[in-house]
Short mmCIF file of C-alpha atoms and ligand atoms in Angstrom, two decimals:
data_model
loop_
_atom_site.label_atom_id
_atom_site.label_comp_id
_atom_site.label_asym_id
_atom_site.label_seq_id
_atom_site.Cartn_x
_atom_site.Cartn_y
_atom_site.Cartn_z
CA MET A 1 14.98 -130.06 -69.27
CA ASN A 2 11.68 -131.01 -70.83
CA ASP A 3 9.37 -132.87 -68.52
CA THR A 4 6.67 -134.71 -70.41
CA LYS A 5 5.57 -136.97 -67.56
CA GLN A 6 1.88 -137.22 -66.79
CA GLN A 7 0.72 -134.05 -65.11
CA PRO A 8 -2.07 -133.45 -62.60
CA GLY A 9 -5.44 -133.52 -64.25
CA GLU A 10 -4.14 -135.41 -67.28
CA GLU A 11 -5.51 -138.67 -65.98
CA GLN A 12 -8.94 -137.02 -65.72
CA GLY A 13 -8.60 -135.63 -69.24
CA TRP A 14 -7.49 -132.06 -68.51
CA LEU A 15 -4.13 -130.40 -68.62
CA GLN A 16 -2.91 -127.88 -66.08
CA SER A 17 -1.33 -124.89 -67.82
CA VAL A 18 0.64 -123.60 -64.81
CA ARG A 19 1.96 -125.91 -62.10
CA TRP A 20 4.15 -125.21 -59.10
CA ASN A 21 6.68 -128.01 -58.71
CA GLY A 22 8.63 -127.63 -55.47
CA ASP A 23 11.36 -125.22 -56.54
CA ARG A 24 10.28 -124.29 -60.06
CA LEU A 25 7.29 -123.40 -62.19
CA ASP A 26 6.30 -126.03 -64.74
CA LEU A 27 4.57 -124.37 -67.61
CA LEU A 28 2.69 -126.17 -70.35
CA ASP A 29 4.15 -124.79 -73.59
CA GLN A 30 0.95 -123.75 -75.36
CA ARG A 31 2.79 -122.92 -78.58
CA LEU A 32 3.36 -126.63 -79.15
CA LEU A 33 -0.22 -127.76 -78.66
CA PRO A 34 -1.94 -129.81 -79.90
CA GLU A 35 0.99 -131.74 -81.34
CA GLN A 36 3.17 -131.95 -78.27
CA ILE A 37 2.55 -131.82 -74.54
CA VAL A 38 5.69 -130.32 -73.08
CA TYR A 39 6.16 -128.73 -69.66
CA LEU A 40 8.92 -126.14 -69.45
CA PRO A 41 10.71 -125.75 -66.11
CA LEU A 42 10.98 -122.02 -65.27
CA ARG A 43 13.32 -120.85 -62.52
CA THR A 44 13.79 -117.11 -62.99
CA VAL A 45 11.77 -113.94 -63.45
CA GLN A 46 13.21 -113.61 -66.94
CA ASP A 47 12.05 -117.16 -67.82
CA VAL A 48 8.52 -116.12 -66.84
CA TRP A 49 8.72 -112.80 -68.73
CA ASP A 50 9.86 -114.62 -71.89
CA ALA A 51 7.16 -117.28 -71.52
CA ILE A 52 4.43 -114.63 -71.30
CA ARG A 53 5.80 -112.55 -74.18
CA GLU A 54 6.22 -115.61 -76.43
CA LEU A 55 2.72 -116.99 -75.67
CA LYS A 56 4.06 -120.15 -74.04
CA VAL A 57 1.52 -119.20 -71.41
CA ARG A 58 -1.39 -117.07 -72.57
CA GLY A 59 -4.95 -116.22 -71.61
CA ALA A 60 -5.55 -113.41 -69.13
CA PRO A 61 -5.91 -115.37 -65.85
CA ALA A 62 -3.08 -117.81 -66.67
CA ILE A 63 -0.74 -114.91 -67.44
CA GLY A 64 -1.58 -113.40 -64.03
CA ILE A 65 -0.96 -116.70 -62.24
CA ALA A 66 2.37 -117.26 -64.00
CA ALA A 67 3.48 -113.70 -63.19
CA ALA A 68 2.59 -114.19 -59.51
CA TYR A 69 4.88 -117.24 -59.38
CA GLY A 70 7.46 -115.18 -61.27
CA VAL A 71 7.56 -112.70 -58.39
CA TYR A 72 8.23 -115.54 -55.98
CA LEU A 73 10.95 -116.99 -58.23
CA GLY A 74 12.53 -113.51 -58.21
CA VAL A 75 13.03 -113.45 -54.44
CA CYS A 76 14.65 -116.89 -54.61
CA GLU A 77 17.21 -115.85 -57.23
CA GLU A 78 20.85 -115.56 -56.26
CA GLY A 79 21.61 -112.00 -55.20
CA ALA A 80 17.96 -111.19 -54.49
CA GLY A 81 18.99 -109.92 -51.07
CA THR A 82 19.46 -111.10 -47.52
CA SER A 83 17.14 -108.70 -45.67
CA THR A 84 13.38 -108.32 -46.01
CA SER A 85 13.74 -104.76 -47.25
CA GLU A 86 16.12 -105.92 -50.00
CA LEU A 87 13.66 -108.65 -50.97
CA LEU A 88 10.84 -106.09 -51.05
CA GLY A 89 12.91 -103.98 -53.44
CA LYS A 90 13.39 -107.06 -55.64
CA VAL A 91 9.64 -107.73 -55.63
CA ARG A 92 8.95 -104.16 -56.75
CA ARG A 93 11.56 -104.25 -59.53
CA ASP A 94 10.47 -107.68 -60.78
CA ALA A 95 6.80 -106.71 -60.75
CA GLU A 96 7.62 -103.64 -62.80
CA HIS A 97 9.57 -105.77 -65.27
CA LEU A 98 6.93 -108.50 -65.55
CA ALA A 99 4.32 -105.80 -66.21
CA THR A 100 6.10 -105.01 -69.50
CA SER A 101 5.64 -108.53 -70.89
CA ARG A 102 2.18 -107.92 -72.43
CA PRO A 103 -0.03 -104.81 -72.23
CA THR A 104 -3.69 -105.75 -72.67
CA ALA A 105 -4.74 -108.39 -70.13
CA VAL A 106 -5.38 -106.52 -66.90
CA ASN A 107 -5.12 -109.74 -64.86
CA LEU A 108 -1.35 -109.45 -65.25
CA PHE A 109 -1.27 -106.09 -63.47
CA TRP A 110 -3.92 -107.22 -60.98
CA ALA A 111 -1.84 -110.26 -59.94
CA LEU A 112 1.37 -108.23 -59.74
CA ASP A 113 -0.34 -105.58 -57.59
CA ARG A 114 -1.61 -108.30 -55.33
CA MET A 115 1.87 -109.80 -54.93
CA LYS A 116 3.32 -106.34 -54.24
CA ALA A 117 0.63 -105.57 -51.66
CA CYS A 118 1.32 -108.91 -49.99
CA ALA A 119 5.07 -108.21 -49.89
CA GLU A 120 4.55 -104.69 -48.55
CA GLY A 121 2.24 -105.97 -45.79
CA LEU A 122 4.79 -108.59 -44.79
CA ALA A 123 7.64 -106.08 -44.73
CA GLU A 124 5.59 -103.61 -42.69
CA SER A 125 4.86 -106.26 -40.08
CA GLY A 126 8.59 -107.05 -39.78
CA THR A 127 8.48 -110.54 -41.34
CA ALA A 128 11.90 -112.22 -41.58
CA PRO A 129 13.27 -113.15 -45.06
CA GLU A 130 12.42 -116.87 -45.01
CA PRO A 131 8.77 -116.51 -43.94
CA PHE A 132 8.56 -113.53 -46.33
CA ARG A 133 9.49 -115.81 -49.23
CA ALA A 134 7.18 -118.58 -48.04
CA ALA A 135 4.23 -116.18 -47.76
CA LEU A 136 4.81 -114.94 -51.31
CA LEU A 137 4.70 -118.51 -52.61
CA ALA A 138 1.51 -119.09 -50.63
CA GLU A 139 -0.02 -115.95 -52.16
CA ALA A 140 0.77 -117.10 -55.72
CA GLN A 141 -0.74 -120.51 -54.92
CA LEU A 142 -3.81 -118.82 -53.50
CA ILE A 143 -4.27 -116.74 -56.66
CA GLN A 144 -4.20 -119.98 -58.64
CA ALA A 145 -6.58 -121.86 -56.31
CA GLU A 146 -9.03 -118.95 -56.22
CA ASP A 147 -9.06 -118.78 -60.00
CA GLU A 148 -10.22 -122.40 -60.23
CA GLU A 149 -13.06 -121.77 -57.78
CA THR A 150 -13.99 -118.49 -59.49
CA ASN A 151 -14.24 -120.18 -62.86
CA ARG A 152 -16.52 -122.88 -61.53
CA ARG A 153 -18.84 -120.18 -60.28
CA ILE A 154 -18.68 -118.35 -63.61
CA GLY A 155 -19.58 -121.66 -65.25
CA GLU A 156 -22.63 -122.10 -62.99
CA HIS A 157 -23.93 -118.63 -63.82
CA ALA A 158 -23.23 -119.03 -67.53
CA LEU A 159 -24.93 -122.41 -67.65
CA SER A 160 -28.13 -120.84 -66.29
CA LEU A 161 -28.32 -118.98 -69.63
CA PHE A 162 -27.97 -122.13 -71.75
CA GLN A 163 -30.41 -124.92 -72.57
CA ASP A 164 -29.87 -128.54 -73.49
CA GLY A 165 -29.13 -128.99 -77.20
CA MET A 166 -28.05 -125.39 -77.83
CA GLY A 167 -25.37 -124.40 -80.33
CA VAL A 168 -22.74 -122.12 -78.77
CA LEU A 169 -20.00 -120.33 -80.67
CA THR A 170 -16.75 -119.23 -79.05
CA HIS A 171 -13.69 -117.34 -80.26
CA CYS A 172 -10.05 -117.79 -79.19
CA ASN A 173 -9.38 -119.88 -76.08
CA ALA A 174 -10.91 -118.91 -72.77
CA GLY A 175 -10.71 -122.44 -71.45
CA GLY A 176 -8.84 -124.43 -68.85
CA LEU A 177 -5.60 -123.73 -70.68
CA ALA A 178 -6.10 -119.98 -70.27
CA THR A 179 -6.81 -120.25 -66.53
CA ALA A 180 -6.15 -122.42 -63.48
CA ARG A 181 -8.95 -124.74 -64.60
CA TYR A 182 -12.32 -124.79 -66.43
CA GLY A 183 -11.75 -121.46 -68.14
CA THR A 184 -14.26 -118.64 -68.23
CA ALA A 185 -16.14 -118.96 -71.53
CA LEU A 186 -15.58 -122.73 -71.61
CA ALA A 187 -16.54 -123.33 -67.96
CA PRO A 188 -20.25 -123.83 -68.81
CA MET A 189 -19.27 -126.41 -71.44
CA TYR A 190 -17.43 -128.45 -68.81
CA LEU A 191 -20.24 -128.14 -66.27
CA ALA A 192 -22.80 -129.10 -68.92
CA GLN A 193 -20.68 -132.15 -69.72
CA GLU A 194 -20.53 -133.14 -66.03
CA ARG A 195 -24.34 -132.91 -65.85
CA GLY A 196 -25.12 -134.82 -69.01
CA MET A 197 -26.41 -131.71 -70.77
CA LYS A 198 -25.51 -131.52 -74.46
CA LEU A 199 -24.10 -128.34 -75.97
CA LYS A 200 -22.86 -128.16 -79.54
CA VAL A 201 -19.82 -125.91 -79.56
CA PHE A 202 -18.48 -124.11 -82.63
CA ALA A 203 -14.87 -123.01 -82.16
CA ASP A 204 -13.52 -120.25 -84.41
CA GLU A 205 -9.98 -121.20 -85.37
CA THR A 206 -8.84 -117.66 -84.42
CA ARG A 207 -6.23 -116.29 -86.78
CA PRO A 208 -3.39 -115.58 -86.70
CA VAL A 209 -2.05 -117.93 -84.01
CA LEU A 210 -5.01 -120.30 -83.92
CA GLN A 211 -5.87 -120.44 -80.23
CA GLY A 212 -9.31 -121.72 -81.25
CA ALA A 213 -8.02 -124.56 -83.40
CA ARG A 214 -4.94 -125.53 -81.40
CA LEU A 215 -6.31 -125.00 -77.88
CA THR A 216 -10.12 -124.73 -77.67
CA ALA A 217 -10.80 -127.56 -80.11
CA PHE A 218 -8.09 -129.61 -78.40
CA GLU A 219 -9.20 -129.18 -74.81
CA LEU A 220 -12.92 -129.62 -75.56
CA GLN A 221 -12.26 -132.69 -77.67
CA GLN A 222 -10.11 -134.17 -74.88
CA ALA A 223 -13.00 -133.65 -72.48
CA GLY A 224 -15.47 -135.30 -74.85
CA VAL A 225 -17.43 -132.11 -75.53
CA ASP A 226 -19.12 -131.93 -78.95
CA VAL A 227 -16.93 -129.36 -80.73
CA THR A 228 -16.84 -128.36 -84.38
CA LEU A 229 -13.93 -126.30 -85.67
CA ILE A 230 -14.66 -123.54 -88.18
CA CYS A 231 -12.52 -120.87 -89.84
CA ASP A 232 -13.15 -117.37 -88.52
CA ASN A 233 -14.83 -116.32 -91.75
CA MET A 234 -17.44 -119.09 -91.42
CA ALA A 235 -19.08 -117.73 -88.27
CA GLY A 236 -21.69 -115.69 -90.19
CA TYR A 237 -22.64 -118.64 -92.36
CA VAL A 238 -23.01 -120.95 -89.38
CA MET A 239 -25.20 -118.36 -87.65
CA SER A 240 -27.32 -117.87 -90.78
CA LYS A 241 -28.00 -121.62 -90.76
CA GLY A 242 -29.59 -121.27 -87.32
CA TRP A 243 -26.99 -123.49 -85.67
CA VAL A 244 -25.88 -120.99 -83.03
CA GLN A 245 -28.13 -119.86 -80.16
CA ALA A 246 -25.47 -118.07 -78.11
CA VAL A 247 -21.95 -116.72 -78.41
CA ILE A 248 -19.68 -116.75 -75.37
CA VAL A 249 -16.13 -115.43 -75.19
CA GLY A 250 -13.58 -114.49 -72.55
CA THR A 251 -11.93 -111.13 -72.23
CA ASP A 252 -8.60 -109.54 -71.38
CA ARG A 253 -10.05 -106.37 -69.96
CA VAL A 254 -13.50 -104.91 -69.37
CA ALA A 255 -13.62 -101.11 -69.17
CA ALA A 256 -15.84 -99.31 -66.65
CA ASN A 257 -18.46 -98.65 -69.35
CA GLY A 258 -18.71 -102.33 -70.33
CA ASP A 259 -16.56 -102.16 -73.47
CA VAL A 260 -14.65 -105.42 -73.77
CA ALA A 261 -11.19 -106.16 -75.17
CA ASN A 262 -10.65 -109.71 -76.39
CA LYS A 263 -8.78 -111.60 -79.07
CA ILE A 264 -8.80 -109.95 -82.47
CA GLY A 265 -11.94 -110.96 -84.35
CA THR A 266 -14.21 -110.89 -81.31
CA TYR A 267 -15.74 -107.58 -82.40
CA SER A 268 -16.70 -109.05 -85.80
CA VAL A 269 -18.34 -112.00 -84.08
CA ALA A 270 -20.30 -109.66 -81.80
CA VAL A 271 -21.58 -107.66 -84.78
CA LEU A 272 -22.57 -110.87 -86.55
CA ALA A 273 -24.35 -112.11 -83.44
CA LYS A 274 -26.35 -108.88 -83.20
CA ALA A 275 -27.27 -109.08 -86.89
CA HIS A 276 -28.64 -112.58 -86.29
CA GLY A 277 -30.41 -111.76 -83.00
CA ILE A 278 -28.07 -114.09 -81.08
CA PRO A 279 -27.01 -113.14 -77.52
CA PHE A 280 -23.32 -112.29 -77.14
CA TYR A 281 -21.99 -113.17 -73.67
CA VAL A 282 -18.65 -112.32 -72.10
CA ALA A 283 -17.39 -114.45 -69.21
CA CYS A 284 -14.68 -113.20 -66.84
CA PRO A 285 -13.58 -112.97 -63.23
CA LEU A 286 -13.80 -109.66 -61.37
CA SER A 287 -10.02 -109.40 -61.74
CA THR A 288 -10.56 -108.75 -65.47
CA ILE A 289 -12.85 -105.78 -64.84
CA ASP A 290 -10.85 -102.57 -64.74
CA LEU A 291 -12.91 -99.69 -63.38
CA GLY A 292 -9.80 -97.52 -63.73
CA THR A 293 -10.08 -97.78 -67.52
CA LYS A 294 -13.02 -95.63 -68.57
CA THR A 295 -13.82 -96.96 -72.04
CA GLY A 296 -12.51 -99.41 -74.59
CA ALA A 297 -10.60 -96.61 -76.28
CA ASP A 298 -8.37 -96.42 -73.17
CA ILE A 299 -7.40 -100.12 -73.31
CA PRO A 300 -3.87 -100.61 -74.68
CA ILE A 301 -4.03 -102.97 -77.62
CA GLU A 302 -0.97 -105.13 -78.16
CA GLU A 303 0.49 -105.31 -81.66
CA ARG A 304 2.49 -108.42 -82.41
CA HIS A 305 5.14 -109.35 -84.94
CA GLU A 306 4.17 -109.45 -88.61
CA ASP A 307 5.56 -112.99 -88.93
CA GLU A 308 2.48 -114.30 -87.14
CA ILE A 309 0.53 -113.32 -90.28
CA THR A 310 3.07 -113.69 -93.08
CA GLN A 311 4.81 -116.89 -91.99
CA GLY A 312 2.92 -118.36 -89.07
CA PHE A 313 3.94 -121.92 -88.23
CA GLY A 314 6.99 -121.74 -90.48
CA LYS A 315 5.31 -121.40 -93.89
CA ARG A 316 5.42 -118.14 -95.82
CA THR A 317 1.87 -117.23 -96.84
CA ALA A 318 2.35 -113.60 -97.93
CA PRO A 319 4.89 -111.78 -100.10
CA LYS A 320 8.07 -110.58 -98.41
CA GLY A 321 7.95 -106.87 -97.62
CA VAL A 322 4.16 -106.55 -97.66
CA LYS A 323 2.74 -104.05 -95.14
CA VAL A 324 1.15 -105.85 -92.20
CA PHE A 325 -1.10 -104.75 -89.33
CA ASN A 326 -1.29 -107.31 -86.52
CA PRO A 327 -3.26 -106.18 -83.47
CA ALA A 328 -3.69 -109.06 -81.01
CA PHE A 329 -6.98 -107.76 -79.60
CA ASP A 330 -9.98 -105.65 -80.52
CA VAL A 331 -12.64 -103.86 -78.52
CA THR A 332 -16.30 -104.81 -78.63
CA PRO A 333 -18.46 -101.84 -77.61
CA ALA A 334 -20.76 -102.46 -74.66
CA GLU A 335 -23.86 -102.07 -76.83
CA TYR A 336 -23.08 -105.44 -78.44
CA VAL A 337 -22.64 -107.24 -75.11
CA SER A 338 -25.83 -108.99 -73.93
CA ALA A 339 -24.35 -109.82 -70.52
CA ILE A 340 -21.07 -110.08 -68.64
CA ILE A 341 -20.92 -113.26 -66.56
CA THR A 342 -18.75 -113.10 -63.43
CA GLU A 343 -18.30 -115.23 -60.32
CA LYS A 344 -20.80 -112.89 -58.64
CA GLY A 345 -23.49 -113.41 -61.25
CA VAL A 346 -24.82 -112.16 -64.58
CA VAL A 347 -24.46 -108.42 -65.17
CA ARG A 348 -26.44 -106.59 -67.83
CA ALA A 349 -26.61 -103.00 -69.06
CA PRO A 350 -26.37 -100.29 -67.85
CA TYR A 351 -22.81 -101.53 -67.34
CA GLU A 352 -21.35 -98.33 -65.92
CA GLU A 353 -23.66 -98.67 -62.93
CA ASN A 354 -23.94 -102.45 -62.65
CA LEU A 355 -20.23 -103.26 -62.95
CA ARG A 356 -19.48 -100.78 -60.17
CA LYS A 357 -22.02 -102.53 -57.91
CA LEU A 358 -19.98 -105.76 -58.17
CA PHE A 359 -17.18 -104.11 -56.21
CA ASP A 360 -19.36 -102.56 -53.48
O1 MRU B 401 -3.28 -113.67 -76.96
P1 MRU B 401 -3.96 -114.57 -75.97
O2 MRU B 401 -4.01 -115.98 -76.41
O3 MRU B 401 -3.41 -114.40 -74.58
O4 MRU B 401 -5.46 -114.04 -75.93
C1 MRU B 401 -6.35 -114.67 -75.05
C2 MRU B 401 -7.74 -114.17 -75.14
O5 MRU B 401 -8.05 -113.27 -75.88
C3 MRU B 401 -8.73 -114.78 -74.17
O6 MRU B 401 -10.00 -114.81 -74.73
C4 MRU B 401 -8.76 -113.96 -72.87
O7 MRU B 401 -7.47 -113.78 -72.37
C5 MRU B 401 -9.61 -114.60 -71.83
S1 MRU B 401 -8.92 -116.09 -71.18
C6 MRU B 401 -9.99 -116.64 -69.98
#
C-alpha cells in the first residue's frame, strides 16, 4: 500500500524521512524524489533491510533510526517468541542481520548496539514480553527524537562559523532527509533561514545517484533556501570565481584520527577547498565518530552495483561490458578538515586528542 497522504512536517515545508505509524514504519522512498512523494509501509525486519540496501532510506543517521525501528518490528513478527529470552534472541539475530545491509555508516551499528543494550538490560531486569516490546519501541523513538535535537545543536555551532551573505558548497545530502530533521551539514542553512540570515548554497549534484540534485536541491528549495545546483565537476570553477566561502558536508564515519568517510567525491571537494584557501567543515553527531576505527584506511568502503554508473535512472550511458569501479564513499584525510562540528561544539586539530575529549 502506498500512502501519499500529507505527512508531518509537510505543511511546514519539510518531509519526515522515517515515521512511526502505530504498527508500522512509514518510510519516505528517497529513490523516487523529487518526482514523487511516496511513503512505503514497512512491517518486517526484512522490509527494513531491503529499504536500507536499496537506498529507499539513506544518510547515516536516518539509516540508524530505520534500523532501530526494524529491531522493534522484528520482535512483533509472528514466531518471534513468547518469552523475553526468546525475544532477546530475536533482537540479537535481527541486529546481526540488519548490520549487513550497508557497511560504511557507523550510525547503523551504533543504533543496533543501542537497541541490543536496551533489550539486554530489560531481559536482565526480568521484564515481561509485552513491556519488553513497548520499551524497544520507546528506545527507537528516543533515538529519533534525540537525533532531531542533536542536529539543531550542530546547526547552532555550524552557524557560528558562517556570516550573512556567504556562499557555502555542500556535497551529497546531509539534510533533513538523511536524519530525523534539519540534517547535519544542512542544519545551519535551516537555522539561518529561520533567522533571516542569507546563505547562498551550492549543491553538487553528486554522481552517481544524485543525492545532491534529487535531495539537497529539493529539500532546500522547498524550504525557500537560496540553492544553486551544479555538476560535481563545476565545484573548482565555482570556487575559483570566489563564490564559495565555506564547504560543509556530512559524514558516514569519522575515524579516531579525524579522517572522514563521506559520499564519493567529498575528498576531491576537500582538496579543491584547500587549494582555494576555503575552510572545509564536516558536521556530524557523536554517534558518527568511531574511536574504535583508528584511521580512514580502516573504514570499510561500500562498493555498489555498476548499473548506478552505466545505466542510472534507466538510460544506458556507457557501453555494455565496460569495466566499472563504483565505490559509494571516499576518505578525506584529517589534514584537509578545518573543523568537525558536533552537538558538543566545534572540534579542530589535533583530532586524535580532541575527538577523544568529546567522549570524556
Ligand atoms: O549513500 P548515502 O546517500 O547513504 O550517503 C550519504 C552520505 O554520504 C551523507 O553525507 C552522510 O551519510 C551524512 S548524512 C547526515
